[in-house]
CSV table of N, CA and C in Angstrom, one decimal:
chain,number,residue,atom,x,y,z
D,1,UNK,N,-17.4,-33.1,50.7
D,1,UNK,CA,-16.3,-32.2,51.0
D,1,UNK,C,-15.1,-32.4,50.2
D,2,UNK,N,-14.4,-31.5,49.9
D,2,UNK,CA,-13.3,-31.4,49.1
D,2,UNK,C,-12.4,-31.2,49.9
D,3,UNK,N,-11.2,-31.5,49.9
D,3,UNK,CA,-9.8,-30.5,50.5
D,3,UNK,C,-9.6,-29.3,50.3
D,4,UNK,N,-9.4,-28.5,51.2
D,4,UNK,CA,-9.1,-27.2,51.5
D,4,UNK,C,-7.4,-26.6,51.1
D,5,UNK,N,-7.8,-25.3,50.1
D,5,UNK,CA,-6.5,-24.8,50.0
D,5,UNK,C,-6.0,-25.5,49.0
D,6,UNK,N,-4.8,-24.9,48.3
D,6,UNK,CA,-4.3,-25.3,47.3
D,6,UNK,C,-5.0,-24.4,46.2
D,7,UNK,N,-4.9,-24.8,44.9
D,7,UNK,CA,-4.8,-23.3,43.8
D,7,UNK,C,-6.1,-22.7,43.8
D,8,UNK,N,-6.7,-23.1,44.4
D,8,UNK,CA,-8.1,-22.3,44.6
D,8,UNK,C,-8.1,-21.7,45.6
D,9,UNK,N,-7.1,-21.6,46.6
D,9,UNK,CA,-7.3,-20.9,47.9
D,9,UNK,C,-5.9,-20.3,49.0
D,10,UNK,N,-6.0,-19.6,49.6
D,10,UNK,CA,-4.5,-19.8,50.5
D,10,UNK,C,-4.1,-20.9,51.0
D,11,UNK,N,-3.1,-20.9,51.0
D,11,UNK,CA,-2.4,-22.2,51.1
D,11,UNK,C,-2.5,-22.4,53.2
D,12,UNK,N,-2.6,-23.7,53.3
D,12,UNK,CA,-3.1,-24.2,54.6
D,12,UNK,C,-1.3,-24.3,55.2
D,13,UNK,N,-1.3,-24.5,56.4
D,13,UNK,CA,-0.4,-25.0,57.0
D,13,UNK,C,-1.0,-27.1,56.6
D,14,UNK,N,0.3,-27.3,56.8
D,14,UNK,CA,0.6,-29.0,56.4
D,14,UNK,C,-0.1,-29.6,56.9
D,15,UNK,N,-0.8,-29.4,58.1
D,15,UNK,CA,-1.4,-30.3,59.0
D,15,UNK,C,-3.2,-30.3,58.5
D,16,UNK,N,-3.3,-29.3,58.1
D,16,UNK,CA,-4.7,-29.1,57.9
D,16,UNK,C,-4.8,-29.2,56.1
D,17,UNK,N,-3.7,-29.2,55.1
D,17,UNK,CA,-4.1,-29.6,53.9
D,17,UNK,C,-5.1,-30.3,53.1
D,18,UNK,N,-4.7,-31.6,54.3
D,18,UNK,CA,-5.6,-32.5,53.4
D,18,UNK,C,-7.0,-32.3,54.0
D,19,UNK,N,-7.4,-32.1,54.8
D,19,UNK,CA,-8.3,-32.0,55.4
D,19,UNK,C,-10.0,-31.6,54.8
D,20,UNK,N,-11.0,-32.5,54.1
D,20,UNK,CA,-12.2,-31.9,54.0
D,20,UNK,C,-12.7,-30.6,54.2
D,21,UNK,N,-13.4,-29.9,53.7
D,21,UNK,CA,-13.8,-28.7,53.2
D,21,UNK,C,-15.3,-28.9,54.3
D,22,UNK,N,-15.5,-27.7,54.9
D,22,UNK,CA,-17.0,-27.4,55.7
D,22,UNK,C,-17.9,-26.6,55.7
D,23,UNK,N,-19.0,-26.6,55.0
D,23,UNK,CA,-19.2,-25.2,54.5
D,23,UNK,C,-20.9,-25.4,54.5
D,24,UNK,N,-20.8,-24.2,55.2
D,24,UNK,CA,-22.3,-24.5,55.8
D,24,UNK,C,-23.8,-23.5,55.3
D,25,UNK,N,-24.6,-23.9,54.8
D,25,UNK,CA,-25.6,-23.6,54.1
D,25,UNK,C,-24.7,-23.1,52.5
D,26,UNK,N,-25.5,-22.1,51.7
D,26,UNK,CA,-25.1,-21.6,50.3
D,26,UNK,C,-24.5,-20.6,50.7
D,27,UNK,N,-23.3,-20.0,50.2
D,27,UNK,CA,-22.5,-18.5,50.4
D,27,UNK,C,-23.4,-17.5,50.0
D,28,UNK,N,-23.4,-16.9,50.9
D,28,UNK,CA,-24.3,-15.6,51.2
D,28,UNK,C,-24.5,-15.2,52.1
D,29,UNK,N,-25.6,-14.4,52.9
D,29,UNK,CA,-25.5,-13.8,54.3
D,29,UNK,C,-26.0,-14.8,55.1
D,30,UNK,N,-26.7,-15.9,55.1
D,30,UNK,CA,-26.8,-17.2,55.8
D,30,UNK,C,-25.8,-18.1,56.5
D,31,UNK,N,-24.9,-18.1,55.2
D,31,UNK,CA,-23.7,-18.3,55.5
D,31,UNK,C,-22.5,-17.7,56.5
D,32,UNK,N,-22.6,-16.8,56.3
D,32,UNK,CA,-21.8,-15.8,57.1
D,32,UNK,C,-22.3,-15.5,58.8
D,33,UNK,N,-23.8,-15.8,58.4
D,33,UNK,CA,-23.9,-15.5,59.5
D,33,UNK,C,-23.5,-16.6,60.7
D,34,UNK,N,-24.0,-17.4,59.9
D,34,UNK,CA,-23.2,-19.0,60.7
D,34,UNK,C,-21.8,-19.6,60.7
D,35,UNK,N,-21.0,-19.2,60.2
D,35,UNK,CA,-19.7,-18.8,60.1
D,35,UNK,C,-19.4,-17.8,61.4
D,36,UNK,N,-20.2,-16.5,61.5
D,36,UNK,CA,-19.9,-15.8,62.2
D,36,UNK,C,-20.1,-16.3,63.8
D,37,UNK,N,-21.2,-17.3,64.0
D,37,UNK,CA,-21.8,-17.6,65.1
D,37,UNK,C,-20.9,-19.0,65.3
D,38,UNK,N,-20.1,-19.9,64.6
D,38,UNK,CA,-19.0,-21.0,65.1
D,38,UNK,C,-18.1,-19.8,65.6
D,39,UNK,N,-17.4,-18.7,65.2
D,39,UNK,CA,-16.5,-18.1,65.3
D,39,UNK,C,-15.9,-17.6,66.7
D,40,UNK,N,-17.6,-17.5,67.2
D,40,UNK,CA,-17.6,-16.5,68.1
D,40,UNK,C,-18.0,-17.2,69.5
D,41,UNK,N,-18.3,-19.2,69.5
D,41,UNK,CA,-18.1,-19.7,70.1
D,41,UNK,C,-19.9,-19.7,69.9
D,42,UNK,N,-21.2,-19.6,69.6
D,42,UNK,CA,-22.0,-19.6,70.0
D,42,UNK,C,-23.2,-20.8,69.5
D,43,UNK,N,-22.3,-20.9,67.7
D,43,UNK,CA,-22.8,-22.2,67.3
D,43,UNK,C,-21.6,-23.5,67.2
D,44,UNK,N,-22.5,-24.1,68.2
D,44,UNK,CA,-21.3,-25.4,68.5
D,44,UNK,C,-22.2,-26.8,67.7
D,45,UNK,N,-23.2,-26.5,67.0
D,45,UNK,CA,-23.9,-28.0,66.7
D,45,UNK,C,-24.5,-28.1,65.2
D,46,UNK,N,-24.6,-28.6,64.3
D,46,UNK,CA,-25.0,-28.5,63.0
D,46,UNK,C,-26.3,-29.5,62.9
D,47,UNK,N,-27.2,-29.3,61.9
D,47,UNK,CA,-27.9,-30.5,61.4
D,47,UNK,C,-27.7,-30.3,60.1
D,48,UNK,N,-27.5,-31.6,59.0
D,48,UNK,CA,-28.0,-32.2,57.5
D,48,UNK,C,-28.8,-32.7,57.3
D,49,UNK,N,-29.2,-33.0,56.0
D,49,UNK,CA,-30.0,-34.1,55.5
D,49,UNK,C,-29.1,-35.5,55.6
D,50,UNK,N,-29.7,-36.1,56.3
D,50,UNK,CA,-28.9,-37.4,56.3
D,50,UNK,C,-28.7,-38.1,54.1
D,51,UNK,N,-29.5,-37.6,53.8
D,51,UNK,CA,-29.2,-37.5,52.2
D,51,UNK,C,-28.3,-36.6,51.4
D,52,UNK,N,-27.9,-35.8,52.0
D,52,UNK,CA,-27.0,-34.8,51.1
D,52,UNK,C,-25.4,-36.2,51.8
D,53,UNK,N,-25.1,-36.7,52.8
D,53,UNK,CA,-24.0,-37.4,52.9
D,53,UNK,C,-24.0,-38.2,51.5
D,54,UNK,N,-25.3,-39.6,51.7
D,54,UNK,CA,-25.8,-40.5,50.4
D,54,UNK,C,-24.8,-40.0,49.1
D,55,UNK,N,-25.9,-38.5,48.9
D,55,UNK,CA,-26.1,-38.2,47.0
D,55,UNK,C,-24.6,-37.6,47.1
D,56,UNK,N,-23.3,-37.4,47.6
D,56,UNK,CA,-22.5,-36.9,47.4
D,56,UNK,C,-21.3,-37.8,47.8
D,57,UNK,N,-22.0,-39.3,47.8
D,57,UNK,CA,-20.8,-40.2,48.6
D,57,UNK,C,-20.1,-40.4,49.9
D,58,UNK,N,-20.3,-39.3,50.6
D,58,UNK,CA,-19.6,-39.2,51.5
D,58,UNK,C,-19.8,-39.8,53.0
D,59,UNK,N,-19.0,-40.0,53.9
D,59,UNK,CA,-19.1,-40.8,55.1
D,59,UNK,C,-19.7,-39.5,56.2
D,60,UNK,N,-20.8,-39.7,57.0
D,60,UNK,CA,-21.2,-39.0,58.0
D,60,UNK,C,-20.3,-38.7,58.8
D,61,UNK,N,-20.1,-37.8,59.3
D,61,UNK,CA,-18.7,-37.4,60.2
D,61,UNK,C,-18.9,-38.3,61.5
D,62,UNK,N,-17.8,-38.4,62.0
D,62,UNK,CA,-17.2,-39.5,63.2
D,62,UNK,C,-16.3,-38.4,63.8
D,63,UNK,N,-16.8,-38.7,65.6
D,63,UNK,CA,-16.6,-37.8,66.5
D,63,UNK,C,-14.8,-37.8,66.1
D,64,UNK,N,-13.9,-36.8,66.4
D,64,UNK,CA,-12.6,-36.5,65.9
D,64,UNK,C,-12.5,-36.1,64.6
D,65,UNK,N,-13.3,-36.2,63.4
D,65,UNK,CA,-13.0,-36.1,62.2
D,65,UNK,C,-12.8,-34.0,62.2
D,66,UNK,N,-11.9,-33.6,61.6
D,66,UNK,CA,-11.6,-32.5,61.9
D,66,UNK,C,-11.9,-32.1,60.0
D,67,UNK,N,-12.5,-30.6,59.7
D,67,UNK,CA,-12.6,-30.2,58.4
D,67,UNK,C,-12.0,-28.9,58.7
D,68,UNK,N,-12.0,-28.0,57.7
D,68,UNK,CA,-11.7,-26.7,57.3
D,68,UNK,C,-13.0,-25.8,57.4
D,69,UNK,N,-13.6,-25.0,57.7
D,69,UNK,CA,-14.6,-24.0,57.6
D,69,UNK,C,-14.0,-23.1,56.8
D,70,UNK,N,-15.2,-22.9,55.8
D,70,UNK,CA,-15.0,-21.8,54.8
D,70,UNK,C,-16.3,-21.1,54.9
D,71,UNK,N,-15.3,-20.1,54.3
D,71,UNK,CA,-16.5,-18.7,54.2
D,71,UNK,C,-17.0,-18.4,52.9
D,72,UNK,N,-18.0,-17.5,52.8
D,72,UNK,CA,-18.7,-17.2,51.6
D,72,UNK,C,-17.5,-16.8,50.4
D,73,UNK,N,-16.6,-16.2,51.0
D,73,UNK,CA,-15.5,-15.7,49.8
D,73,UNK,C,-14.8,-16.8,49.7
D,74,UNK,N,-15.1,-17.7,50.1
D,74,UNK,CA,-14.2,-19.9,49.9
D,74,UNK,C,-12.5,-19.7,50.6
D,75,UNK,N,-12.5,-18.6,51.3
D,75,UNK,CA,-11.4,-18.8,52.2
D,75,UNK,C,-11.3,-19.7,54.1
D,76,UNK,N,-10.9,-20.3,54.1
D,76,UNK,CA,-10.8,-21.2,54.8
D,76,UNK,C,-10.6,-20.0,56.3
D,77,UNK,N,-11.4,-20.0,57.4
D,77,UNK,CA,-11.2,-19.1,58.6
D,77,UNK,C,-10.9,-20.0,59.8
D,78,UNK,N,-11.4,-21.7,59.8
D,78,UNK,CA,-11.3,-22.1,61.4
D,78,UNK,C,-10.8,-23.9,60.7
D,79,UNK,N,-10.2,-24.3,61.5
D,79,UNK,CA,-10.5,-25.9,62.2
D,79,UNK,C,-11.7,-26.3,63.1
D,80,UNK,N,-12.5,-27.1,62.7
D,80,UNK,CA,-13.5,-27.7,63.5
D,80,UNK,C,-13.2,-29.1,63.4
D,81,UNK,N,-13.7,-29.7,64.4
D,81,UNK,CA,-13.7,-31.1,65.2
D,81,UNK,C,-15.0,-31.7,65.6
D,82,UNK,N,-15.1,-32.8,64.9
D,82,UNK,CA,-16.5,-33.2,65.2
D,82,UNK,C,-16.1,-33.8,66.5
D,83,UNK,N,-17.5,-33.7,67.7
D,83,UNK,CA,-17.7,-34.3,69.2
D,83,UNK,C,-18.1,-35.1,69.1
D,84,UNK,N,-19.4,-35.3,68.3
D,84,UNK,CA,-20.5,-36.1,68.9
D,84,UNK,C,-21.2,-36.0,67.5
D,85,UNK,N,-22.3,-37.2,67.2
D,85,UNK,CA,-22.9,-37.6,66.1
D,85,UNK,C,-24.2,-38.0,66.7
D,86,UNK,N,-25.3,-38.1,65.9
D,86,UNK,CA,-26.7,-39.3,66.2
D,86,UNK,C,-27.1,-38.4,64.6
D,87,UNK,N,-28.3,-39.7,64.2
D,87,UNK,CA,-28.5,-39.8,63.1
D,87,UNK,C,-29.9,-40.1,63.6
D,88,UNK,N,-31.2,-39.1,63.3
D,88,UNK,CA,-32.7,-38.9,64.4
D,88,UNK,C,-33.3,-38.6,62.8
D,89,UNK,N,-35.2,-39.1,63.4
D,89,UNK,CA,-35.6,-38.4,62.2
D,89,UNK,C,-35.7,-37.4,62.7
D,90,UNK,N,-36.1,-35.9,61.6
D,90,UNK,CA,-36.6,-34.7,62.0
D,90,UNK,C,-37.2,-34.3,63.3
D,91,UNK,N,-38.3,-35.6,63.2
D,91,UNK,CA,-39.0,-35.1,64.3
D,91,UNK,C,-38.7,-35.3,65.8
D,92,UNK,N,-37.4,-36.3,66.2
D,92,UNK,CA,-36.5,-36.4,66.8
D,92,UNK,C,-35.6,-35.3,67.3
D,93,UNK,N,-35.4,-34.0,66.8
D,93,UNK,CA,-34.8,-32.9,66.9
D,93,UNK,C,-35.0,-32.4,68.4
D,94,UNK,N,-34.5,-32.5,69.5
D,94,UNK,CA,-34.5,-31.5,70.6
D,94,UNK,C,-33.8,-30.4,71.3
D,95,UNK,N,-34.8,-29.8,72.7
D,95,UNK,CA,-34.5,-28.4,72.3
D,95,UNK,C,-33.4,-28.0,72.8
D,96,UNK,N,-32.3,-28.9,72.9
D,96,UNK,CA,-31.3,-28.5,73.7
D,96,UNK,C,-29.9,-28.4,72.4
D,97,UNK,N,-30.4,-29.4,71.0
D,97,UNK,CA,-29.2,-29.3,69.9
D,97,UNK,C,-30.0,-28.0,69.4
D,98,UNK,N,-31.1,-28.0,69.1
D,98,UNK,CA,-32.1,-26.7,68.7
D,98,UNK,C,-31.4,-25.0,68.8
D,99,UNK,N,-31.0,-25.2,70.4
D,99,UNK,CA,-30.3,-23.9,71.5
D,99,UNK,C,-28.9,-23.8,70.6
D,100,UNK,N,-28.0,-25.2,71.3
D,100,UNK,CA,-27.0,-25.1,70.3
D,100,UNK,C,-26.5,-24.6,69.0
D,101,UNK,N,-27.6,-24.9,67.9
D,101,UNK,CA,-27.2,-24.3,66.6
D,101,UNK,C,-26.7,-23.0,66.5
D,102,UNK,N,-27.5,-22.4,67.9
D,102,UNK,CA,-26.8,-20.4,67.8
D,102,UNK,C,-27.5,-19.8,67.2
D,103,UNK,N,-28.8,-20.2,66.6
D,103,UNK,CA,-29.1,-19.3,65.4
D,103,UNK,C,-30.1,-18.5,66.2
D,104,UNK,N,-30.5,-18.4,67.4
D,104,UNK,CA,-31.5,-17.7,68.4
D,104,UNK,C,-32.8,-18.0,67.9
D,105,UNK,N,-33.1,-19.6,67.7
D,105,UNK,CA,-34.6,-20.1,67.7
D,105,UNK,C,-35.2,-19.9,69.2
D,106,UNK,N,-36.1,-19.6,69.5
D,106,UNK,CA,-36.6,-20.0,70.7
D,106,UNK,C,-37.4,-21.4,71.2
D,107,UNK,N,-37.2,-21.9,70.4
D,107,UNK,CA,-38.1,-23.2,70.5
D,107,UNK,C,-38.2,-24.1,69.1
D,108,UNK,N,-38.0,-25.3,69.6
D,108,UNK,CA,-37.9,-26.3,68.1
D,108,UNK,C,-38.7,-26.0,67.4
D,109,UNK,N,-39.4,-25.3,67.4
D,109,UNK,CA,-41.2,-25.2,66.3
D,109,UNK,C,-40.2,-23.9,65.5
D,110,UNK,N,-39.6,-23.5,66.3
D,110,UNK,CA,-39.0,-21.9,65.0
D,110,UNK,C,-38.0,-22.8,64.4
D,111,UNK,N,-36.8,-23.7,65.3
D,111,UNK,CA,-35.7,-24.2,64.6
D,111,UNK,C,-36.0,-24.7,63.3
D,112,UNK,N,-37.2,-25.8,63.6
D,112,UNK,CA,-37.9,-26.4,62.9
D,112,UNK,C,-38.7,-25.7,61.6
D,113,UNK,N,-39.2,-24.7,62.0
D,113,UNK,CA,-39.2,-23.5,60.4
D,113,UNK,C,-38.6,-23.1,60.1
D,114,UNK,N,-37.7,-22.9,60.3
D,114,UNK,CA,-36.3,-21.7,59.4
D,114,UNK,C,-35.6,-22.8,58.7
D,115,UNK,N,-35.2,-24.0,59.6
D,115,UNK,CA,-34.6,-25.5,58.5
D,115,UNK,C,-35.6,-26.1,57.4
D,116,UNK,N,-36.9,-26.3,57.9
D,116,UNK,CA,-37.4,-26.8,56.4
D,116,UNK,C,-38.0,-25.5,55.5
D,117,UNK,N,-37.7,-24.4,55.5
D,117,UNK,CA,-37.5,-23.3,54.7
D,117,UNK,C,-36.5,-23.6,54.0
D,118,UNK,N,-35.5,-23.7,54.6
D,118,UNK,CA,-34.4,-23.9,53.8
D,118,UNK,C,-34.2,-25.2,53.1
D,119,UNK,N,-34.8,-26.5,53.5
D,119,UNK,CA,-34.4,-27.5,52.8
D,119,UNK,C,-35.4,-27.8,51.6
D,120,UNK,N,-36.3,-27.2,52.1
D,120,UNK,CA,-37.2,-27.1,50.6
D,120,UNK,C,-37.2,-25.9,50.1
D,121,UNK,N,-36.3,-26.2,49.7
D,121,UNK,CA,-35.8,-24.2,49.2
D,121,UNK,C,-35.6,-24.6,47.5
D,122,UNK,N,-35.8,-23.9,46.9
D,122,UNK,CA,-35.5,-24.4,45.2
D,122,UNK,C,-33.7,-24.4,45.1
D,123,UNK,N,-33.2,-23.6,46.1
D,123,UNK,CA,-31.6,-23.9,45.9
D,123,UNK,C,-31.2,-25.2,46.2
D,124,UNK,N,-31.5,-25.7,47.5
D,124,UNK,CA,-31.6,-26.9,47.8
D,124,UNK,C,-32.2,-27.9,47.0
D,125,UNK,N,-33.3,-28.1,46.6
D,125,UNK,CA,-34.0,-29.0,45.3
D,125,UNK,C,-32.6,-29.1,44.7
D,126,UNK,N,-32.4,-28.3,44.1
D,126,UNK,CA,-31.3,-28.0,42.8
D,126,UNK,C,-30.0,-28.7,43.4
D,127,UNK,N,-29.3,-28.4,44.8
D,127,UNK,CA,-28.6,-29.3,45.0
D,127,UNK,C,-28.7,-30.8,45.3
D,128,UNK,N,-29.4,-31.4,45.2
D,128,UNK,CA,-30.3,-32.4,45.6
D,128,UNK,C,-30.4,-33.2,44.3
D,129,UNK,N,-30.8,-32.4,43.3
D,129,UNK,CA,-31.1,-32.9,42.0
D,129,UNK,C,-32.6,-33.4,42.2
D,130,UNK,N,-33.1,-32.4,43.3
D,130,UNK,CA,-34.8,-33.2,43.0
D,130,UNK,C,-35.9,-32.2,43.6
D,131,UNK,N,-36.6,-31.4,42.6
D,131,UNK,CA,-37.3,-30.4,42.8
D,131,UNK,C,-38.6,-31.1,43.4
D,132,UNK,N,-39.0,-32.0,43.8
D,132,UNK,CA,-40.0,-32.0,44.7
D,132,UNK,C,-39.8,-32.4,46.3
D,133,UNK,N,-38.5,-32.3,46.3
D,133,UNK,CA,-38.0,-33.1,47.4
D,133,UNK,C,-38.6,-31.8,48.6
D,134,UNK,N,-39.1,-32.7,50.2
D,134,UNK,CA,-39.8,-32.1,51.2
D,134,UNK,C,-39.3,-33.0,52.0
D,135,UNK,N,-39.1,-32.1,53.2
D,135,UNK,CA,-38.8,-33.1,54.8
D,135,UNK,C,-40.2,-33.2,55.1
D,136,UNK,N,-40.2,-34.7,55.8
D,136,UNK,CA,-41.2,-34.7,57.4
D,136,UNK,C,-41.1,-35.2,58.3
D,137,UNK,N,-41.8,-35.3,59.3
D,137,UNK,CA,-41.3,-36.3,60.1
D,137,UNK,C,-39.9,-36.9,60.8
D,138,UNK,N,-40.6,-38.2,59.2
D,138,UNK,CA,-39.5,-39.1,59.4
D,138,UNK,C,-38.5,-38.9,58.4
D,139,UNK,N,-37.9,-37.8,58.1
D,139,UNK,CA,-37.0,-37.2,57.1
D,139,UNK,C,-35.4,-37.9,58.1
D,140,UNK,N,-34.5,-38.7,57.7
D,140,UNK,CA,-32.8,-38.6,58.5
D,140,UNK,C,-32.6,-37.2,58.3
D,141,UNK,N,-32.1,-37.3,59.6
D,141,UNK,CA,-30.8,-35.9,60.0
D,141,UNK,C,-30.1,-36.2,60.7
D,142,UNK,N,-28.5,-35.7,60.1
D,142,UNK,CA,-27.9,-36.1,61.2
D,142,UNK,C,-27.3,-35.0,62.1
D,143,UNK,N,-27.2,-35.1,63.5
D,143,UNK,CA,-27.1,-33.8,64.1
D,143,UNK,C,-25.3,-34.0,64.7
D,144,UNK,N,-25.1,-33.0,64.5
D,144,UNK,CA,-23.4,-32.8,64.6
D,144,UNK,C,-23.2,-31.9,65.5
D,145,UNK,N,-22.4,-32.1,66.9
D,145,UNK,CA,-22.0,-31.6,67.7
D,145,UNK,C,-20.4,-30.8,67.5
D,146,UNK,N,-19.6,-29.7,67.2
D,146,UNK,CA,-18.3,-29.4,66.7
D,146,UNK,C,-18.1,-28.2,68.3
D,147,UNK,N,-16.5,-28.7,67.5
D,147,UNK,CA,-15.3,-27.6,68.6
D,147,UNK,C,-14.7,-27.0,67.3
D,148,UNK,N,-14.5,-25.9,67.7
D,148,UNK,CA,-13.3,-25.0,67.0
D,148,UNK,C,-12.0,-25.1,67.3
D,149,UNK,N,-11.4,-26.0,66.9
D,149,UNK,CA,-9.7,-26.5,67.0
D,149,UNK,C,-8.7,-25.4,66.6
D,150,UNK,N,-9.0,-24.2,65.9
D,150,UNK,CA,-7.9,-23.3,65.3
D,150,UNK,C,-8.7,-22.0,64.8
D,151,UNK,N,-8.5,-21.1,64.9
D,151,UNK,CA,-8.6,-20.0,64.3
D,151,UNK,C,-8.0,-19.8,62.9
D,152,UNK,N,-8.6,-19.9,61.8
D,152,UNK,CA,-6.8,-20.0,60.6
D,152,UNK,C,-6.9,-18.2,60.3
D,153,UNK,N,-7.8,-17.0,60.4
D,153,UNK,CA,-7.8,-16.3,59.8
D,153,UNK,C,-6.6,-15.4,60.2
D,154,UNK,N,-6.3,-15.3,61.3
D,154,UNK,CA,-4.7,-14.2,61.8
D,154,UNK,C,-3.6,-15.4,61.1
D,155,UNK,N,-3.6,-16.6,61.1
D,155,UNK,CA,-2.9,-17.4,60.2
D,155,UNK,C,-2.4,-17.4,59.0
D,156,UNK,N,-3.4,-17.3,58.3
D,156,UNK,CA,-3.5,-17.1,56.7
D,156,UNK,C,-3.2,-15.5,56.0
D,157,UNK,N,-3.6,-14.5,56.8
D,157,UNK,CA,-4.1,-13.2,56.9
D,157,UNK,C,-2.8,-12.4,57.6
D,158,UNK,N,-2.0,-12.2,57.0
D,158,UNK,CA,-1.1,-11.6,58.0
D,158,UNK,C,-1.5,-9.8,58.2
D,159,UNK,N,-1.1,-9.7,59.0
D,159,UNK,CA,-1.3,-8.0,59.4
D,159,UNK,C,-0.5,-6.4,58.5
């Protein structure tokens, strides 16, 4: 994650500047759509690859750690707050973070398709830096519980 705002973007109020960048799947309608579903209160839970933290340095989020949500057009729309953290393999996934995500899986077996769809996706390879790369099993993931702490888009967006 990067910091949010500054010459690449509208400028943040002070409090949220520094604050890590959050940005969920590739910009495009995946994106948006999950963007649209934190928005609207319906996705409160995330899963990663416990390896995209690793290959990009970064520390797994810790319950309070607060980021910026961005949208496909890299404008920053909410504050989010991490709750809750576990770090499970794949096949550890249950159906109650499953429900959470928002994405209207009906059962871990769909959740569970549509995520390793996407993580062995050639976009993903490519972020990865490793075109054979496959989840199974015992693939880490870590599953993220969030609140929406701010709205920034009536913020940033004036009328």
């Amino acid at each position: 994650m990067t910091p949010a705002g500054g010459p690449d973007g509208p400028e943040l109020p002070a409090a949220y500047a520094s604050l890590p960048r959050a940005e969920f799947a590739f910009p495009g309608p995946l994106r948006d759509r999950l963007v649209g579903a934190i928005l609207d209160g319906s996705k409160t839970a995330t899963t990663s690859l416990l390896r995209e933290y690793g290959d990009e340095g970064e520390p797994v989020p810790e319950p309070g750690a607060r980021s910026v949500l961005i949208d496909s057009a890299g404008e920053p729309v909410a504050v989010i707050e991490t709750a809750a953290v576990r770090v499970v393999p794949l096949a550890g996934v249950d159906a109650a973070h499953a429900v959470d995500e928002g994405e209207g899986h009906g059962s871990v077996a769909e959740w569970r398709a549509a995520h390793e769809e996407f993580w062995n996706s050639d976009a993903m390879r490519a972020e990865l830096g490793d075109g054979g790369f496959e989840v199974d099993d015992a693939t880490p993931v870590v599953l993220e519980r969030f609140r929406v702490v701010e709205d920034l888009r009536r913020r940033l967006r004036p009328r």
